[in-house]
Every structure is written in structure tokens, then in C-alpha cells.
Coordinates of C-alpha atoms and ligand atoms in Angstrom, one line a residue:
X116 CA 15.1 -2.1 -15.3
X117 CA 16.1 1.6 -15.2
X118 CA 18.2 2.6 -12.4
X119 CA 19.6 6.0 -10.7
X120 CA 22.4 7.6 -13.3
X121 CA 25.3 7.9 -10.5
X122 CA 26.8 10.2 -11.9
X123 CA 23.7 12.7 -10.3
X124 CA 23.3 13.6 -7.4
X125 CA 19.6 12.8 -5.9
X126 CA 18.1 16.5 -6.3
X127 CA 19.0 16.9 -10.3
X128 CA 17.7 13.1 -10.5
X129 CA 14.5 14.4 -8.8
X130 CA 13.8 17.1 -11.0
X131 CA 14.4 15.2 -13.7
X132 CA 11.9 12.2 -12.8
X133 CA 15.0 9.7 -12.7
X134 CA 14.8 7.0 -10.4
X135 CA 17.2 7.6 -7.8
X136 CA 17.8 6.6 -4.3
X137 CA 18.4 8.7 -1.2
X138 CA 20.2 7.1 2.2
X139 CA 18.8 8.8 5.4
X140 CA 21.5 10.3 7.6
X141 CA 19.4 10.9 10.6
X142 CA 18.8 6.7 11.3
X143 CA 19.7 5.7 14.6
X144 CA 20.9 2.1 15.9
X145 CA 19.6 2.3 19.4
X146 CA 16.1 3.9 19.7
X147 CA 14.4 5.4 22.8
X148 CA 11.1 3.2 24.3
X149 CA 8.8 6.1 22.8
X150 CA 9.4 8.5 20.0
X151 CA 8.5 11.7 19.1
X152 CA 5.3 12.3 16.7
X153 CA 2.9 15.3 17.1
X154 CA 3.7 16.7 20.1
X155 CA 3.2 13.3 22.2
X156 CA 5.1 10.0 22.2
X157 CA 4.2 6.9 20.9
X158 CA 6.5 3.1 21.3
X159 CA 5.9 -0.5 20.9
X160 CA 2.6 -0.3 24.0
X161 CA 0.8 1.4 21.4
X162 CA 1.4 -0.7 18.5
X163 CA 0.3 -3.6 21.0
X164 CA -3.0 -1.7 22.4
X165 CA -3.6 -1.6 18.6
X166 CA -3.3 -4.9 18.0
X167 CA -5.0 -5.7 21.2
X168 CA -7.9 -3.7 19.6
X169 CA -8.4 -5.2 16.3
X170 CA -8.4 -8.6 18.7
X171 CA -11.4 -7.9 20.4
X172 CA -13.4 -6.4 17.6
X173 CA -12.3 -9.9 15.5
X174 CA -15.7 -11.7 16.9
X175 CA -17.4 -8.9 15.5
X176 CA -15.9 -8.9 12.2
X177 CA -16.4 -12.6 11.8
X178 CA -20.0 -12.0 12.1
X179 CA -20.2 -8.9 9.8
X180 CA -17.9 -10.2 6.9
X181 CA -18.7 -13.4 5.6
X182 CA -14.9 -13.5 4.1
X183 CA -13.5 -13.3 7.6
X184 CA -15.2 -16.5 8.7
X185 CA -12.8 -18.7 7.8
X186 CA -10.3 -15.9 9.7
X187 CA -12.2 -15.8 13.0
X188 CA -12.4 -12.1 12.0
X189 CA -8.5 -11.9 11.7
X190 CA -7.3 -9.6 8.5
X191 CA -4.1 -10.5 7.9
X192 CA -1.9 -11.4 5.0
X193 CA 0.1 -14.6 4.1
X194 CA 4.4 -13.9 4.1
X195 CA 5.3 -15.5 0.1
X196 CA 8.2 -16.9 -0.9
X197 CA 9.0 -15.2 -4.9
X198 CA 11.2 -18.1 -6.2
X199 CA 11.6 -17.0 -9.9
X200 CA 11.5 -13.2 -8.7
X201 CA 14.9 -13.8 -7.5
X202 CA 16.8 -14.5 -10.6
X203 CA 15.1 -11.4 -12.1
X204 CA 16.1 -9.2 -9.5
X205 CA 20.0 -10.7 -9.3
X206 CA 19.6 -12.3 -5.9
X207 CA 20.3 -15.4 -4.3
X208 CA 17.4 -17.9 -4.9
X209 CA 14.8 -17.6 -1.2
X210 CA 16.3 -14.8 0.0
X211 CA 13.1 -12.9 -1.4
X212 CA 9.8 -13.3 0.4
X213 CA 6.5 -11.3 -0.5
X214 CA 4.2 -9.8 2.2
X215 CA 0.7 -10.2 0.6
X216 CA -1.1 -7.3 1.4
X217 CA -2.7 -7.2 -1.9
X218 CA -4.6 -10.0 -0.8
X219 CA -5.5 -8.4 2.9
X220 CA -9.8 -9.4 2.9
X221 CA -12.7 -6.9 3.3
X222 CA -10.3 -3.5 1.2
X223 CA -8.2 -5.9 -1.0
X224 CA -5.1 -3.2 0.2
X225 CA -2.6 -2.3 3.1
X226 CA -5.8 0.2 4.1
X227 CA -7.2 -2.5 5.6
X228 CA -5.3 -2.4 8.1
X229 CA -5.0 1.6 9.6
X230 CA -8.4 2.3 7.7
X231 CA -10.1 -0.9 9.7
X232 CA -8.9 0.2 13.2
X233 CA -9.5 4.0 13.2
X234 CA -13.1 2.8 12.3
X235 CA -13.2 0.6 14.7
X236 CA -11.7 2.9 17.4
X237 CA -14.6 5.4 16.8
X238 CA -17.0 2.6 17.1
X239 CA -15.2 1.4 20.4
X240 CA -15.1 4.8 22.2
X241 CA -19.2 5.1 21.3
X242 CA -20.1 2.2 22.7
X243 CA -18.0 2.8 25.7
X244 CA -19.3 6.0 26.3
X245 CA -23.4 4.3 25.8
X246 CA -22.7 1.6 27.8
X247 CA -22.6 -1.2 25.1
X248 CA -19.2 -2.2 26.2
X249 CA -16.9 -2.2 28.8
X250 CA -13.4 -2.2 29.6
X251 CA -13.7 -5.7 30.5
X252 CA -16.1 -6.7 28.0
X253 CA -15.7 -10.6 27.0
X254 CA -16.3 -11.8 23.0
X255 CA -19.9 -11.5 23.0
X256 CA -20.5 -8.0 23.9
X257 CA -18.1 -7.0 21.2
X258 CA -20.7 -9.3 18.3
X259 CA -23.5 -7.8 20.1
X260 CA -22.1 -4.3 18.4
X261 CA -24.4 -6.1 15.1
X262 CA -27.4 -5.8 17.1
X263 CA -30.2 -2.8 16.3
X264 CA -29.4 -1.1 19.4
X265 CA -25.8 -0.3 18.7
X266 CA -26.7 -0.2 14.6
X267 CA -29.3 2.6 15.8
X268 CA -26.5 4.4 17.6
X269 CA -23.9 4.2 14.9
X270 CA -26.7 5.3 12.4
X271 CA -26.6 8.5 14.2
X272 CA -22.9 9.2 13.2
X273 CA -20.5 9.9 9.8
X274 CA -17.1 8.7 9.0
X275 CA -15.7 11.0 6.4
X276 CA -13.0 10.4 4.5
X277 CA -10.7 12.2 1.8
X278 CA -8.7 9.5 -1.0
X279 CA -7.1 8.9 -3.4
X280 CA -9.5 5.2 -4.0
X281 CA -7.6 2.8 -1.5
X282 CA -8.4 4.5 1.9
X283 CA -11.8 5.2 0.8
X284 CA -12.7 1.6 -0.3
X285 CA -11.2 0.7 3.0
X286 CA -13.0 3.3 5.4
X287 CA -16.5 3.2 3.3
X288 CA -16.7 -0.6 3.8
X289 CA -16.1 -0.8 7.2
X290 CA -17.8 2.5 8.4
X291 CA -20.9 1.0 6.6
X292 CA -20.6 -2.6 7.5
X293 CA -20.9 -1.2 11.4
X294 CA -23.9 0.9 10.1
X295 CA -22.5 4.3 9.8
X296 CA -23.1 6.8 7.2
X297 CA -20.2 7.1 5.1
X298 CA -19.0 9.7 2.9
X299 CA -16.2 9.6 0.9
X300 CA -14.0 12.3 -1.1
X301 CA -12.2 11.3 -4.1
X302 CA -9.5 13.0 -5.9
X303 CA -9.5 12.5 -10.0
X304 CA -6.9 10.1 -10.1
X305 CA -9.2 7.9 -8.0
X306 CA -10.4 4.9 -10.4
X307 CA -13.5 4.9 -11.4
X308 CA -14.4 0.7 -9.9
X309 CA -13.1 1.9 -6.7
X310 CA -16.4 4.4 -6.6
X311 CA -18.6 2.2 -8.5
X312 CA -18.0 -0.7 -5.1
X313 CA -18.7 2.4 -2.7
X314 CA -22.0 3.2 -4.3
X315 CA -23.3 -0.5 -4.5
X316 CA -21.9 -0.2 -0.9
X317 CA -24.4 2.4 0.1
X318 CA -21.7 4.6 0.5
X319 CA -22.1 8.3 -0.3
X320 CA -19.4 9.5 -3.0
X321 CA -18.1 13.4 -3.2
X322 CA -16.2 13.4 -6.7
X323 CA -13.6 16.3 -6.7
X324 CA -11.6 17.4 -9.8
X325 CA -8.5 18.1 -7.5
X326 CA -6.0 16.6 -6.4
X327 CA -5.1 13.8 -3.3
X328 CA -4.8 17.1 -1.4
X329 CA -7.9 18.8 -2.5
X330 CA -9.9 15.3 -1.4
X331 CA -8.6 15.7 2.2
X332 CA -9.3 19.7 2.9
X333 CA -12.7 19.1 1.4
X334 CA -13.6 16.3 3.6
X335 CA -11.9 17.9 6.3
X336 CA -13.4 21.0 6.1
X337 CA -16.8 19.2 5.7
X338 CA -16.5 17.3 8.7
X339 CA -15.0 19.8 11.1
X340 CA -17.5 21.6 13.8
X341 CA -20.1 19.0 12.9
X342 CA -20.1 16.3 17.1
X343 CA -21.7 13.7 14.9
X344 CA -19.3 13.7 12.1
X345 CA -16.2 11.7 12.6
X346 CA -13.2 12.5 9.8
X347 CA -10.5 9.9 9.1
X348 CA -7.2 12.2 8.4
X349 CA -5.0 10.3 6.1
X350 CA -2.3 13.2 6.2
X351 CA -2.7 13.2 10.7
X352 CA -4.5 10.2 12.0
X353 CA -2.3 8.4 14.7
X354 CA -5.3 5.8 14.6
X355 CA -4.6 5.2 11.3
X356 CA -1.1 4.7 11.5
X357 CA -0.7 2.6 14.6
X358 CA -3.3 0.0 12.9
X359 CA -0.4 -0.2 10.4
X360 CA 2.1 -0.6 13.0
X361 CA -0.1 -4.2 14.4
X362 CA 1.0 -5.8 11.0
X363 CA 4.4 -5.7 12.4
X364 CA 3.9 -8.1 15.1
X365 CA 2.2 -10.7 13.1
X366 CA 5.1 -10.3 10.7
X367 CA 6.9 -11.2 13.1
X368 CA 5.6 -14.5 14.5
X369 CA 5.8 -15.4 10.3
X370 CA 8.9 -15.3 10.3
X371 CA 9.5 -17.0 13.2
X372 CA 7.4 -19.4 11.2
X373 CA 9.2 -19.4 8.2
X374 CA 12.4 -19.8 10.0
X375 CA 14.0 -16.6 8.8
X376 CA 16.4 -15.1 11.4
X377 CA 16.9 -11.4 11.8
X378 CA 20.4 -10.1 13.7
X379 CA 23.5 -8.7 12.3
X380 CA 24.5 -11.3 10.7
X381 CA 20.6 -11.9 8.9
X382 CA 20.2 -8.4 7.9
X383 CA 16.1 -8.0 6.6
X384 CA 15.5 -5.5 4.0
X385 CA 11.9 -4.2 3.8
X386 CA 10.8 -2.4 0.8
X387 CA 7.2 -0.3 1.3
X388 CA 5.2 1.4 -1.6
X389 CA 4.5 4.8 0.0
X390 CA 2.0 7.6 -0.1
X391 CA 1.2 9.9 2.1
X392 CA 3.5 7.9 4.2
X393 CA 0.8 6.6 7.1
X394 CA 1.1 3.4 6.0
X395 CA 5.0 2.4 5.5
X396 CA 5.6 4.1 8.4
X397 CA 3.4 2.7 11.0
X398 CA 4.8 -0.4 9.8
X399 CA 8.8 0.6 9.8
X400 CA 7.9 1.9 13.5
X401 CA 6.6 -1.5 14.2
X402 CA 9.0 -3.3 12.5
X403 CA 11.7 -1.1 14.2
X404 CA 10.3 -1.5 17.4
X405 CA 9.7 -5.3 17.3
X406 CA 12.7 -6.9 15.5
X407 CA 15.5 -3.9 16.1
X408 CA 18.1 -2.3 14.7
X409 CA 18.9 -5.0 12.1
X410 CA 15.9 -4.0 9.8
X411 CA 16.5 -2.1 7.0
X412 CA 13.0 0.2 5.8
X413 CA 13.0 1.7 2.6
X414 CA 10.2 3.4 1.4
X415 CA 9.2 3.8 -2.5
X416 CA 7.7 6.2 -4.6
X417 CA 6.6 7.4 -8.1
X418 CA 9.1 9.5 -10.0
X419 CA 6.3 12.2 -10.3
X420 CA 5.4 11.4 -6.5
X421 CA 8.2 11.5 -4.0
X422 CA 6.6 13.1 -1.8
X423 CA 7.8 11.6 1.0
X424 CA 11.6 11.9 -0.2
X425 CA 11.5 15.5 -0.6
X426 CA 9.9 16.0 3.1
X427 CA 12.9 13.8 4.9
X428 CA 15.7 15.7 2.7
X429 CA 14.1 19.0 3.4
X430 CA 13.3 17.9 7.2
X431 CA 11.2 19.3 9.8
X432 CA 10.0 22.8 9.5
X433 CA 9.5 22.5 5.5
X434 CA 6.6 21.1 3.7
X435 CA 7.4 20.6 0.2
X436 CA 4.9 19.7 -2.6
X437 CA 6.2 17.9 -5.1
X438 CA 4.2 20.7 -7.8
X439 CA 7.5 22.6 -6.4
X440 CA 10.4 20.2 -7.8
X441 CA 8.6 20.6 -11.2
X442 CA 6.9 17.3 -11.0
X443 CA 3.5 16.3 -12.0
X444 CA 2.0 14.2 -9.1
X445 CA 0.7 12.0 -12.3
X446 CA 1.0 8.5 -12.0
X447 CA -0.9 5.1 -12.9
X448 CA 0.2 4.1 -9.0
X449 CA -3.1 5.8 -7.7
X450 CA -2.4 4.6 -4.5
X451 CA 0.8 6.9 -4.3
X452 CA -0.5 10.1 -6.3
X453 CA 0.2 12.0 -3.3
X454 CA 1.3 15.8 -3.6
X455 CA 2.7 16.3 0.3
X456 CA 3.9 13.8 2.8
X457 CA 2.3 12.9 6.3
X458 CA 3.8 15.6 8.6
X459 CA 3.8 13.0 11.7
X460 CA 4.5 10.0 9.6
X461 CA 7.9 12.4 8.5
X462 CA 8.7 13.3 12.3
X463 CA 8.4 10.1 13.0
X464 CA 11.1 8.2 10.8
X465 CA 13.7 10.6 11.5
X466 CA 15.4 7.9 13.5
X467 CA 13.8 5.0 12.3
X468 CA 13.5 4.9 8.3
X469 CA 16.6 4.0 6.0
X470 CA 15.9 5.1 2.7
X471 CA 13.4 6.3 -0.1
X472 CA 13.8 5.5 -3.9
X473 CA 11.5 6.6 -7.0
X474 CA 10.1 4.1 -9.6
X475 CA 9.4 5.0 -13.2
X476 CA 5.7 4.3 -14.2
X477 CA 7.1 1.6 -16.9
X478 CA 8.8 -0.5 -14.4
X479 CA 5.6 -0.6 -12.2
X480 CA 4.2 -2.6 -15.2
X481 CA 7.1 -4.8 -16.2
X482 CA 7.2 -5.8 -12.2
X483 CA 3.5 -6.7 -12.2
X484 CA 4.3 -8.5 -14.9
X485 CA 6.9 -10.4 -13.3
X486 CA 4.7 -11.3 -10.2
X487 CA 2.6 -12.8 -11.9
X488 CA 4.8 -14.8 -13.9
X489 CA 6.8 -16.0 -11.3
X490 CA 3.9 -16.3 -8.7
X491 CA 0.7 -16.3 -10.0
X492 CA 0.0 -13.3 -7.7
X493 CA -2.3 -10.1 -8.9
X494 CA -1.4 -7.0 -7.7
X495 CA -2.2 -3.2 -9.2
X496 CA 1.0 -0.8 -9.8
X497 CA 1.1 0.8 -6.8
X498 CA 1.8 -2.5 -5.3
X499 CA 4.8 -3.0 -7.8
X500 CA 6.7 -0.4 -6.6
X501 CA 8.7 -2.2 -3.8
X502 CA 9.9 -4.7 -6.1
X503 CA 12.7 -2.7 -7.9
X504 CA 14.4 -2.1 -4.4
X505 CA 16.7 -5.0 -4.2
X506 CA 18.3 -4.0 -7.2
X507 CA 18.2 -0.5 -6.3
X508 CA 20.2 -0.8 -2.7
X509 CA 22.7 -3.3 -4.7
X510 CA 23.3 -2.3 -7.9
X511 CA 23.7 1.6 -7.9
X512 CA 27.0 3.1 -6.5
X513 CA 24.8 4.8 -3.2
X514 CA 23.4 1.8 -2.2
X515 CA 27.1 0.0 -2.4
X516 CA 28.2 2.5 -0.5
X517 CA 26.2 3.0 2.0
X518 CA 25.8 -0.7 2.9
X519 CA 29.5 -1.1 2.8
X520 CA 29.6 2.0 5.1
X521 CA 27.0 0.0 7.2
X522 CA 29.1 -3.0 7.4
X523 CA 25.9 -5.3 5.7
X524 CA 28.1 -6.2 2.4
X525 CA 29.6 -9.1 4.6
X526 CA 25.9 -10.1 5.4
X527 CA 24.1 -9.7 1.7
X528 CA 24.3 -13.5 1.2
X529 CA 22.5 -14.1 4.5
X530 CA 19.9 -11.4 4.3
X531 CA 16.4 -11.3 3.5
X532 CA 14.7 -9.2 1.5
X533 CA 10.8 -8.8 1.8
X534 CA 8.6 -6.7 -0.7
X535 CA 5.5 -5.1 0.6
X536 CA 3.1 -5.4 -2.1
X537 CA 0.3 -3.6 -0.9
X538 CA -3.3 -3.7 -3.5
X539 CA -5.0 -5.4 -6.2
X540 CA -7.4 -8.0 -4.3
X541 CA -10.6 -6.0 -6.4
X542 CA -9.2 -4.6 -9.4
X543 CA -11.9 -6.0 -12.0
X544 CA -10.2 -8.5 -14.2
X545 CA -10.6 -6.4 -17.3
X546 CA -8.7 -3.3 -15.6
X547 CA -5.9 -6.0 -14.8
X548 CA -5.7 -7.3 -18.5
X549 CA -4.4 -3.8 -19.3
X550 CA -2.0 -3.5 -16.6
X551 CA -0.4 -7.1 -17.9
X552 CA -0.9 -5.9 -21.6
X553 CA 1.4 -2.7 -20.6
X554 CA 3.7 -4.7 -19.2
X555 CA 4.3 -7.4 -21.6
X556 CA 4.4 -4.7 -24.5
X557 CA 6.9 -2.8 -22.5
X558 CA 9.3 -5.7 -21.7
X559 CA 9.0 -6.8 -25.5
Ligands
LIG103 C1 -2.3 3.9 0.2 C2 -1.5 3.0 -0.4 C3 -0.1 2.9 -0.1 C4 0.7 3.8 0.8 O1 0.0 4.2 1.9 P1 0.2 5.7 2.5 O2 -0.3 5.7 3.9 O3 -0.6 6.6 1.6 O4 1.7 6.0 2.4 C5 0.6 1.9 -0.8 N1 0.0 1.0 -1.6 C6 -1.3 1.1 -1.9 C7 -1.9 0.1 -2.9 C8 -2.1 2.0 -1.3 O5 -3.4 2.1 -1.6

């Protein structure tokens, strides 16, 4: 495992495309009940009202996805323990648990989540606004949403979308599972299975040789002016990233579960593969909100990637691109081949986020590797990225320090740390022979 040089400081290791780690000096212990994003305020009602809504739409799902049966229409994702990660990563055997979003039903990826409720927010506020719900609508009003008469209505409408492959697969699904047209922009990183689903989907896909970027102005742009056109904005939706946020309170009842503790003396350690920065962060702000001040968020990225690094060093007012720092934005981790972070997403974990660290592309592949050694599990390399964050926050001279300037060194025997491994449900087997082929040949 390659780590941060210490003798550099973050920036030089950034330019270079050497892992590194940065600490964020703006966290706060105590938080406000709402916190800024976007001009408004959002706090833990809204990360409830989200959950509440993916609740009532379950009976729907249920009846739309023949995987969610067994679920009742529930997408979540089982909590893992990694024994055999844990020697790997030097850490004390169960202290290392695995949140199994690769395996989330109906995307096969953490966009099930943000991706499921915007669509299903759209759909809601429709059918409100025809009469085919109501505020106090019961279970079998919210199936009926299968029926012809609210099909005919959703038929009228588009849910555009601009992606990288992930949030597409996500949005495409659902938007045409409820029976709306669905268009989808994909960058050129975007794999080409991940298009090949959409189509046998019915879903309508806009190839664009451009970047992440490029894929969300275009959609954008499409969309915008059209009343019957209804675009899912990865780099602004608060729909998007409050559906993230729900994941926290189910993570929370697992580890109730599970038995695992968290307080100052039980530190918990979360380690998020990030993007645009939606995702990790509607998760840290529901993690934050639910369990405290005692979990630790640390988001990471691809060497080439960071975007969202450079946007909390540079902080508000600044929007770097990581084309800027010299770096590529090329990566196998498609789901992280993001130029420019989340502007809200950013805002938001000011107070709330405690790190970001970049992964080389290699370990990505040796990680995979390892998960599936030591757990059977699948995942694609985005999802890998988390995994090299224990080591990370322990082994390199910043993350010493800072947890020593924390006061958590005392509590590192008693802590838990959880990687967020966030795809690979779909990737067709032969696409995943490769990954595990790269890997082995690199750790040989
Ligand atoms: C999209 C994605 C992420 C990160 O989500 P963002 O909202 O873009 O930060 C992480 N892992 C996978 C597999 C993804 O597809």
C-alpha cells in the first residue's frame, strides 16, 4: 500500500498525484439544529421527511421491482463484518465493518439511494398536484401510482439526467420503472454495460465525448425551459442528497444491532468513496446529525480526481477544477471521474466533514482484490477507495497527529472503523475478471 510521503505538504502531493491526506480545520464538535446549504437550511427533519418519503413509496416499489419483494420495497444495504480485512489493514481483528452498498437492489450502487428519492419526489409532487394522492394517503394509494391512470400521467413527463454511469443507471431505472421518459447523458468515461442496461431499459441514451462536467451542462441545458422536463442535478440537487442522508438512520439502528457503541470513548471512523460529493455528504450530514460529534467522516478520492479536496482547501468563493492542479480527471474509478465538486455538498461539510485523502488507481485494484478474498464480496474500484483509509488516518505522520491533537489515540483500540463501499452489484462478470486479474498481477 502506497501512502502520503510526509515529508510533503498536501498541495506538492496533489500536484504530483501522491496519495495524501488533508485534516479539515473548519470541523466543529457542537453543530447548530439546521445548517447552512444554498441559501436555506436543512437538519436532521429533513433527513427524516426523506426517509419518511422513501417509506411510503416502499408499497409501491414492492410492486414495481420484483427484487424488492422480499424487501417490502425497502432498499437498503446489509452492515459486514471484514474479518481478514483487518490484518491487512494493521487493525485490531472486528473493529472493521463494511456498509454494503455495492449490493443496494434495483442500481447495484450508493445512487440508489439520492437517485431513487429525487425520482420519487417528482412523482410524489405530480400526483399530489392530480389528485392521485394525498397528504394523508394510506399504502394503497401509493401502489395505485402502477395503475394506467397515473402511468398515463407520468408518460407525459422526462427525468433527465447528466453521469458519469452510476447516477444514470440509478435515475434511468427508476424514472422508467414509474413510466417516465428517461433520458440520460453520459460522459466517456461512462462504461459501456452501464448504457447497454439503459437501452434494454427503454431508456434514451445521449453519448457525449466530454467530460463528467460536459454530461451535466448538456442535460441541463436540455432540460431547462422545457414544464414537462424534470432534470436531476448531480452537482445541486438537495433531493438527491438528503436521499443519501436516510441511509444514516438505518445505519444507525445496525449498529445498534450489531452492538457497536459510538461516544468518546467508541470513536467510529467512516470512510466514503466520493464524487461530486452528493453522496458522502448527505450521508456525513446524517451521520453527523444522528450519532454526534464522535463520528469521524472522511471522504476519498482518485489521485487524478480530488475534486472535492481542492474545493474544502480552497473554500467558499473558489471553484477549482482539478484540470487546474495539473491533473488528468482520468481514472478506472468511473464513479469518481469528477472534474469540480458539489458547490452545496462543499458548503455544507464546512462544519461537519473531517478529512479527504486520494487513492492511487493500483491500490483500487489490490483492495478489490482483498475484499474478495477476505469476504467473498464484489465490488467495482470506485467502491475500493474507502478501504485504504484506516491505514491512511494511522499510519502517516498527519493522521497521528491530528488524532493525537483530537485526543482519539487513547480510544483507537475501542473504535470502529466502517468502509463505505459503494458499487459493483451489475458489473458483468467478465468486466470483474479484469478488475481481479489487475489486482492480483499488481500485488504479485
Ligand atoms: C457516484 C458514486 C460515488 C460518489 O457519489 P458522489 O455523489 O458523486 O460523490 C461513489 N461510489 C460510486 C460507486 C459511485 O457511483
Amino acid at each position: 500500500m502506497t501512502k502520503g510521503s510526509d515529508t510533503l505538504a498536501p498541495a506538492a502531493l496533489l500536484r504530483q498525484a501522491q496519495p495524501c491526506l488533508w485534516l479539515n480545520p473548519q470541523r466543529q464538535t457542537a453543530l447548530p439544529t439546521a445548517l447552512p446549504i444554498a441559501g436555506g437550511r436543512i437538519g436532521l427533519a429533513d433527513t427524516q421527511a426523506a426517509a419518511a418519503r422513501l417509506a411510503r413509496f416502499a408499497p409501491l416499489l414492492a410492486r414495481l421491482f420484483p427484487e424488492l419483494e422480499a424487501s417490502g420495497g425497502v432498499i437498503e444495504s446489509p452492515l459486514l463484518p471484514a474479518s481478514g480485512l483487518p490484518q491487512t489493514l494493521g487493525l485490531a481483528p472486528g473493529c472493521l465493518r463494511i456498509k454494503a452498498d455495492h449490493l443496494l437492489p434495483v442500481a447495484g450502487s450508493i445512487k440508489a439511494r439520492g437517485g431513487m428519492h429525487e425520482v420519487l419526489e417528482f412523482a410524489e409532487s405530480l400526483a399530489l398536484r392530480h389528485g392521485l394522492v394525498t397528504p394523508q394517503s394510506g399504502p394503497d394509494a401509493y401502489r395505485a401510482l402502477a395503475d394506467p391512470t397515473a402511468r398515463a400521467l407520468f408518460a407525459r413527463y422526462t427525468v433527465a439526467v447528466g453521469s458519469t454511469g452510476n447516477l444514470g443507471l440509478s435515475i434511468g431505472v427508476a424514472a422508467s420503472a414509474l413510466g417516465f421518459r428517461a433520458v440520460v447523458h453520459m460522459s466517456a468515461d461512462a462504461k459501456e454495460w452501464k448504457k447497454e442496461r439503459l437501452r434494454r431499459r427503454g431508456v434514451q441514451v445521449v453519448e457525449h465525448v466530454g467530460d463528467y462536467e460536459a454530461a451535466v451542462a448538456a442535460g441541463r441545458a436540455q432540460a431547462a425551459g422545457d414544464p414537462y422536463s424534470h432534470f436531476v442535478d448531480d452537482e445541486r440537487s438537495l433531493s438527491l442528497l438528503l436521499g443519501y442522508s436516510a441511509a444514516a438512520l438505518h445505519l444507525h439502528g445496525q449498529l445498534q444491532q450489531a452492538g457497536i457503541a459510538v461516544d468518546a470513548a467508541h470513536p467510529l471512523f467512516v470512510y466514503l468513496p466520493c464524487g461530486v460529493g452528493g453522496a458522502p455528504a448527505g450521508i456525513t450530514f446524517g451521520l453527523r446529525q444522528v450519532l454526534g460529534p464522535h463520528v469521524h467522516c472522511f471522504f476519498a478520492e482518485p489521485v487524478q480526481s480530488p475534486c472535492f479536496l481542492l474545493q474544502m482547501m480552497a473554500g467558499q468563493g473558489a471553484h477549482p477544477s482539478v484540470y487546474d492542479w495539473g491533473l488528468s480527471n482520468r481514472t478506472e474509478a468511473d464513479g469518481l471521474a469528477v472534474p469540480r465538486a458539489s458547490l452545496p455538498a462543499a458548503e455544507l461539510m464546512g462544519p461537519l466533514l473531517s478529512g479527504c485523502f486520494t487513492v492511487q488507481d493500483d491500490d483500487l485494484f489490490r483492495q478489490l482484490v482483498q475484499v474478495l478474498d477476505a469476504t467473498g464480496e464484489r465490488i467495482e474500484p470506485s467502491a475500493a477507495a474507502g478501504l485504504g483509509g484506516p491505514a491512511m488516518l494511522m499510519e502517516s505522520d498527519a493522521g497521528r497527529a491530528w488524532l493525537a491533537a483530537q485526543g482519539l489515540l487513547a480510544h483507537l483500540p475501542q473504535a470502529t472503523h466502517l468502509v463505505w463501499t459503494t458499487g459493483g452489484l451489475f458489473v458483468p462478470d467478465e468486466e470483474y475478471q479484469r478488475f481481479v486479474q489487475r489486482g492480483r498481477s499488481l500485488a504479485a
